[in-house]
Tab-separated table of C-alpha atoms in Angstrom:
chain	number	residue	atom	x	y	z
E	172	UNK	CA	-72.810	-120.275	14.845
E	173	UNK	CA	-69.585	-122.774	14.736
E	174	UNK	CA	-67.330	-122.860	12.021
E	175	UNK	CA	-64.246	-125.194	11.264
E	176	UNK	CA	-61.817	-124.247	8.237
E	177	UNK	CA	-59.442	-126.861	7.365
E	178	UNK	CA	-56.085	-125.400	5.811
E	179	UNK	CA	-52.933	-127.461	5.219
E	180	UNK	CA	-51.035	-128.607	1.828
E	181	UNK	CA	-52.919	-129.768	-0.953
E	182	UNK	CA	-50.158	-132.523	-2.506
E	183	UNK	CA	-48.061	-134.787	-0.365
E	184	UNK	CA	-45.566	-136.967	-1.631
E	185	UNK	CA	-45.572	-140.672	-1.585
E	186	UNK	CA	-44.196	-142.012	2.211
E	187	UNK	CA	-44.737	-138.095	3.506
E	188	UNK	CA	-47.125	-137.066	6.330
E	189	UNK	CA	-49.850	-135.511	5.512
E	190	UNK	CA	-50.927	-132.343	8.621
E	191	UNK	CA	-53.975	-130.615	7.883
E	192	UNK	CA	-55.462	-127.458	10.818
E	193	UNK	CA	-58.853	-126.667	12.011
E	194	UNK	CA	-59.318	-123.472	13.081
E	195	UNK	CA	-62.712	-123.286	15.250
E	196	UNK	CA	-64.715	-120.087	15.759
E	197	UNK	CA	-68.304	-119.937	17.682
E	198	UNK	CA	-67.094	-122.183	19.753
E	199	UNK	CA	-63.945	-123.145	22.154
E	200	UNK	CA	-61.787	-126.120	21.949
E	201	UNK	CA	-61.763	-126.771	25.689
E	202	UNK	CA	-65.824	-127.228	25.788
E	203	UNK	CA	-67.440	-130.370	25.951
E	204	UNK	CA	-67.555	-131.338	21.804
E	205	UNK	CA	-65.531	-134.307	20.445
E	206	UNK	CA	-63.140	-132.703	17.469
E	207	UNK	CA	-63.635	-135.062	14.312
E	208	UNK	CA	-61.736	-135.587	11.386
E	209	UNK	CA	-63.495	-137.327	8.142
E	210	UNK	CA	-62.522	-137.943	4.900
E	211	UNK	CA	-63.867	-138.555	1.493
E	212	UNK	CA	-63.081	-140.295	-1.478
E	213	UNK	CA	-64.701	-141.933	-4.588
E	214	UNK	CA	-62.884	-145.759	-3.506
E	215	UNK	CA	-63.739	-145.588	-0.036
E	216	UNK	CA	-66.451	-142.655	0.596
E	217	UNK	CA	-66.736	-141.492	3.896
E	218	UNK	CA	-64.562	-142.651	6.488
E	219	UNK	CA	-64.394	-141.762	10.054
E	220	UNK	CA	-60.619	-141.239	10.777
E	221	UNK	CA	-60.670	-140.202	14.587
E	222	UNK	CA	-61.334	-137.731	17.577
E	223	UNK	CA	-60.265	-135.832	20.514
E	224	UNK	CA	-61.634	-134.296	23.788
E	225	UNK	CA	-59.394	-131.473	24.755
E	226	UNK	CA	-58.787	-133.595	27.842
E	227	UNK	CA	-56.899	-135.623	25.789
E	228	UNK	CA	-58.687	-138.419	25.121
E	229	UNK	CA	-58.393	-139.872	21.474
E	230	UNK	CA	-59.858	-142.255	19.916
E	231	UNK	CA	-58.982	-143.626	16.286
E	232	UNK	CA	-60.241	-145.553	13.529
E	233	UNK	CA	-58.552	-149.409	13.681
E	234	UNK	CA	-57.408	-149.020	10.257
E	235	UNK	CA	-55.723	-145.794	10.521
E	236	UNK	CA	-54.697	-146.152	14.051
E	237	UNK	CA	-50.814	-146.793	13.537
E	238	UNK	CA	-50.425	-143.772	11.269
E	239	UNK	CA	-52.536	-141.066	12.850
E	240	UNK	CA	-52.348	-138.627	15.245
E	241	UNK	CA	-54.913	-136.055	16.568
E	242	UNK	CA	-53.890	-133.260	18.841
E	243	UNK	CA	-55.162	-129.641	20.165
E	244	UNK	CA	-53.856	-126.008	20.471
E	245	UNK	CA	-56.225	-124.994	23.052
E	246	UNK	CA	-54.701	-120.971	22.660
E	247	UNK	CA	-55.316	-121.005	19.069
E	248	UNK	CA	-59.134	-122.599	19.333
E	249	UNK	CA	-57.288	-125.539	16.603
E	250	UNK	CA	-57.185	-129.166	16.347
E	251	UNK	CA	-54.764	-130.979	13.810
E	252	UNK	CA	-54.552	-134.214	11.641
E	253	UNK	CA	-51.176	-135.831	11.357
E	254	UNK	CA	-51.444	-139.171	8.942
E	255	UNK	CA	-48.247	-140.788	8.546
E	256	UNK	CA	-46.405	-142.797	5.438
E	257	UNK	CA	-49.063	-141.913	3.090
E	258	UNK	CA	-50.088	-143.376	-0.619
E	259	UNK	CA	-52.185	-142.875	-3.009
E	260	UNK	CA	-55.246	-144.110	-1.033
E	261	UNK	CA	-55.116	-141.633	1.176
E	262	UNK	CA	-55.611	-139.073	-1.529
E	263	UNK	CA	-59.377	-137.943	-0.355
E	264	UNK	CA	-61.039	-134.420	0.631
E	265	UNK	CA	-60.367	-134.061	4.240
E	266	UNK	CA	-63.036	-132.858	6.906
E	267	UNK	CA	-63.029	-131.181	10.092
E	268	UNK	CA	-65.927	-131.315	12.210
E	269	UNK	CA	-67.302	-131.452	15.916
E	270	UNK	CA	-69.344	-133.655	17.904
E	271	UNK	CA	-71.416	-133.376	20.614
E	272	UNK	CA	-73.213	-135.939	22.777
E	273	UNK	CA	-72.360	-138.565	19.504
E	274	UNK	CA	-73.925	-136.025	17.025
E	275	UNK	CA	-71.663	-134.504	14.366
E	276	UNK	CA	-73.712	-131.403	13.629
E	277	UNK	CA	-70.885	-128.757	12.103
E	278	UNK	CA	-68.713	-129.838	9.503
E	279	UNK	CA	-65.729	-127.535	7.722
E	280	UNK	CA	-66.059	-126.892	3.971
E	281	UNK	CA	-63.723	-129.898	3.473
E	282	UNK	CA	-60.299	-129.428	1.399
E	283	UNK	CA	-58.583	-131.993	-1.110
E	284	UNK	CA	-55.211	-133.509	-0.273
E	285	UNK	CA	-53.496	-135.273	-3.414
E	286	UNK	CA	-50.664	-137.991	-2.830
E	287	UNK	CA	-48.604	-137.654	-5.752
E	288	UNK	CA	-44.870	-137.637	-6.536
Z	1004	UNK	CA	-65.088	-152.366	11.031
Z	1005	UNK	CA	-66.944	-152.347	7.666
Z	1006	UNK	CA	-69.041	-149.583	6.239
Z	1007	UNK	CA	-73.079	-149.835	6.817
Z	1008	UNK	CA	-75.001	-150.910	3.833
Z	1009	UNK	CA	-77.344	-148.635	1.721
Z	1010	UNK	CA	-78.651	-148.813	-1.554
Z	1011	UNK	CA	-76.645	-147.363	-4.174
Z	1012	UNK	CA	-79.872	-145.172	-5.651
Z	1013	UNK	CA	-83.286	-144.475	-5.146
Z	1014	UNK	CA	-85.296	-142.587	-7.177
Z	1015	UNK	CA	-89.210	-140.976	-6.978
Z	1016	UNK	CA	-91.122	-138.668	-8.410
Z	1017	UNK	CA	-92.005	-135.449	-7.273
Z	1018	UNK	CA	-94.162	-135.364	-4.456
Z	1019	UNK	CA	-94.062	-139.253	-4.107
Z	1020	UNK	CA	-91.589	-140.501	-1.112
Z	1021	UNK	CA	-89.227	-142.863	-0.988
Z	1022	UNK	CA	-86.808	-144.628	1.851
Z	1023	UNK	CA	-83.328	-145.505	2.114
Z	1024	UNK	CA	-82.392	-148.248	4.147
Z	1025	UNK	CA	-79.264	-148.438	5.802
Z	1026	UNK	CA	-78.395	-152.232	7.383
Z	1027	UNK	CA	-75.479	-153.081	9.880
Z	1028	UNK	CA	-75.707	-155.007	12.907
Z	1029	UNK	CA	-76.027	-155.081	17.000
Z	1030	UNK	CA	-72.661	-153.448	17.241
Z	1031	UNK	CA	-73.635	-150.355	15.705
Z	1032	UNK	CA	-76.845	-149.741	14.068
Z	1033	UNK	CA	-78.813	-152.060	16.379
Z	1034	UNK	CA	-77.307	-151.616	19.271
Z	1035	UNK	CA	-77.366	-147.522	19.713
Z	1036	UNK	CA	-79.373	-145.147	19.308
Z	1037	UNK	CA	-76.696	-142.688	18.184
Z	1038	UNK	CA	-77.779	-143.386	14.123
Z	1039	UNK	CA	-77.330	-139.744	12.216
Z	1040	UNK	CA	-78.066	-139.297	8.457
Z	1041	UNK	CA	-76.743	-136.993	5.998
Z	1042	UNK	CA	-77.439	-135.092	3.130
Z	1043	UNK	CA	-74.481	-134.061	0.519
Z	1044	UNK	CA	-74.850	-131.986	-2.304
Z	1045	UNK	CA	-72.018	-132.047	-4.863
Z	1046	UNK	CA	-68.273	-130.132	-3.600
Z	1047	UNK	CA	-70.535	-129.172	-0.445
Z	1048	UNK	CA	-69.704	-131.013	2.674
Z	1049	UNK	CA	-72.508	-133.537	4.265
Z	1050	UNK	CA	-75.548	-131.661	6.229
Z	1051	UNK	CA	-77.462	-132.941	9.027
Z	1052	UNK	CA	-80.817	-134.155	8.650
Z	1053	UNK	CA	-81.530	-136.309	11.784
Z	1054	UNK	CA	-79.684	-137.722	14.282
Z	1055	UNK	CA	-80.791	-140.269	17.242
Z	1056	UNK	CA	-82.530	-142.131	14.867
Z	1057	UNK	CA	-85.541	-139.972	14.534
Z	1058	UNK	CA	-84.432	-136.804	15.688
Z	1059	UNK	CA	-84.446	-133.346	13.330
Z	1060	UNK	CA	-82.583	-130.819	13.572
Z	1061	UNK	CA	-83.598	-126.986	13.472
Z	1062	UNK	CA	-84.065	-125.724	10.066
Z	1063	UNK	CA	-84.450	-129.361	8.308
Z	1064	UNK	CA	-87.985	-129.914	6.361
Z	1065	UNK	CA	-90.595	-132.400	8.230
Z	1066	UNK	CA	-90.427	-133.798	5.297
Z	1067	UNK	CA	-87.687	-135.805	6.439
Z	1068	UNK	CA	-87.785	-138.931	8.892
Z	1069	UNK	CA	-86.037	-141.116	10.841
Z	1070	UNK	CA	-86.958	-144.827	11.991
Z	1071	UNK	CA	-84.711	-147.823	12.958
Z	1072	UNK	CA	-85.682	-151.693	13.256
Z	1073	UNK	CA	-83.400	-154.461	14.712
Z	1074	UNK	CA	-80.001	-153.467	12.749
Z	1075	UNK	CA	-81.768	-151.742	10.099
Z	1076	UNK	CA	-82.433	-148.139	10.120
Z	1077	UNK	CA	-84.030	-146.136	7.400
Z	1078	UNK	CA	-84.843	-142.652	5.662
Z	1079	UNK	CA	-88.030	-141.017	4.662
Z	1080	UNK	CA	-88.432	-138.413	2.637
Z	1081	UNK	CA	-91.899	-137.583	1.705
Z	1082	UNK	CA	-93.325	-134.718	-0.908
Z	1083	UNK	CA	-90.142	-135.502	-2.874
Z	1084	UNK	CA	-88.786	-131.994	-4.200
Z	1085	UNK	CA	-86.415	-131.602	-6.742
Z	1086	UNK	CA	-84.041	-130.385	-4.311
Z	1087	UNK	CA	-84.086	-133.504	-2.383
Z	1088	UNK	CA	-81.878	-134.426	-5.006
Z	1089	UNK	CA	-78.534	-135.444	-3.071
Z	1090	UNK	CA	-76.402	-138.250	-1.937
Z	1091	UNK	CA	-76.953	-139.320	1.327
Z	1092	UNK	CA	-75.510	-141.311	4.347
Z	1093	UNK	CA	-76.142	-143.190	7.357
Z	1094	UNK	CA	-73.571	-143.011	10.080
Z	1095	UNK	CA	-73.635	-144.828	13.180
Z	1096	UNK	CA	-71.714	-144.906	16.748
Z	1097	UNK	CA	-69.915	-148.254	17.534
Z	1098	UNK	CA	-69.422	-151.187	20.108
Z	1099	UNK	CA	-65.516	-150.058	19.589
Z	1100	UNK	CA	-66.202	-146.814	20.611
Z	1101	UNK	CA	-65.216	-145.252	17.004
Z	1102	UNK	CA	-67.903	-143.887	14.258
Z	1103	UNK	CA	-68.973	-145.470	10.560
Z	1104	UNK	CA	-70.954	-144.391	7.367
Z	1105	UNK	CA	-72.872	-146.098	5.293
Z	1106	UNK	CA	-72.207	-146.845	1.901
Z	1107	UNK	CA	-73.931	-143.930	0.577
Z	1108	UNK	CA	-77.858	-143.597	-1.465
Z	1109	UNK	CA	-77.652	-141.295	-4.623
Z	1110	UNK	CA	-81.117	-139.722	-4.569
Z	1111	UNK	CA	-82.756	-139.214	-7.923
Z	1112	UNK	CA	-86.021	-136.790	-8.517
Z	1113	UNK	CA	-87.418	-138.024	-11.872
């Protein structure tokens, strides 16, 4: 069975970076599954925010794309979130998750990130 | 890239069944057949309930089904059960290569 835990700060001041961890078990980071991040909040529900193969490849949503980063410690089974110059709209409950063949089947438990001075 | 469209709720009885639509366009919905819906239960994280349009996944109720016309795809759920009772979302692989969710169907039991 695959799980993801997200772990990271919960508050992040105004024009910070926000870096959130998934730590994968069940599974390893250098097979074939897409690692996802997602996040959720009341203005904007869910919103896909971006992925990586462990080859590298990335790809990112348009409207994050200048402020995120995705990247992969294959010898710790993790994947990370970097989101840069943050606000108050970015204040959501952030997921980890993984895809496979365009299927998100295994999702973390999700944890809150506030943007507050 | 804008969100897919659902209704905001749908409601039913129990044992009746209702559907939830979910509309985008040929760049995503009707173009792929990579559509995946979820179920989310409050502070739990989304669950899912099919995925390639009319797929299911192991463990999840026939009750649940999947169909997709044009840009429009849709969700059954049939026997309504008071556990049923959940938000839930579309979610749809793109022309641009990225991912998108509907707007998101609150799910009443009456």
């Amino acid at each position: 069975q695959v799980q993801l835990q997200e772990s990271g700060p919960g508050l992040v001041k105004p024009s910070g970076t926000l870096s959130l961890t998934c730590t994968v078990s069940g599974d390893s980071i250098s097979s074939n599954n897409w690692w996802t991040w997602i996040r959720q909040s009341p203005e904007k529900g869910l919103e896909w925010i971006g992925e990586m193969h462990h080859s590298g490849t990335t790809m990112y949503n348009p409207s994050l794309k200048s402020r995120v980063t995705i990247s992969v410690d294959k010898s710790k089974n993790q994947f990370f979130l970097k989101l840069n110059s943050v606000t108050a709209a970015d204040t959501a409950v952030y997921y980890c998750a993984s895809a496979d063949n365009y299927v998100t089947v295994y999702w973390g438990q999700g944890t809150l990130v506030t943007v507050s001075s | 890239q804008s969100a897919l469209t659902q209704p905001a709720s749908v409601s039913g009885s129990p044992g009746q069944s209702i559907t939830i639509s979910c509309t985008g366009s040929s760049s995503d919905v009707g173009g792929y057949k990579y559509v995946s819906w979820y179920q989310q239960h409050p502070g739990k994280a989304p669950k899912l309930m099919i995925y390639e349009v009319s797929n299911r996944p192991s463990g999840v109720s026939n009750r649940f089904s999947g169909s997709k016309s044009g840009n429009t795809a849709s969700l059954t759920i049939s026997g309504l059960q008071a556990e049923d009772e959940a938000d839930y979302y579309c979610y749809s692989y793109t022309s641009s290569r990225i991912y998108v969710f509907g707007t998101g169907t609150q799910v009443t039991v009456l």
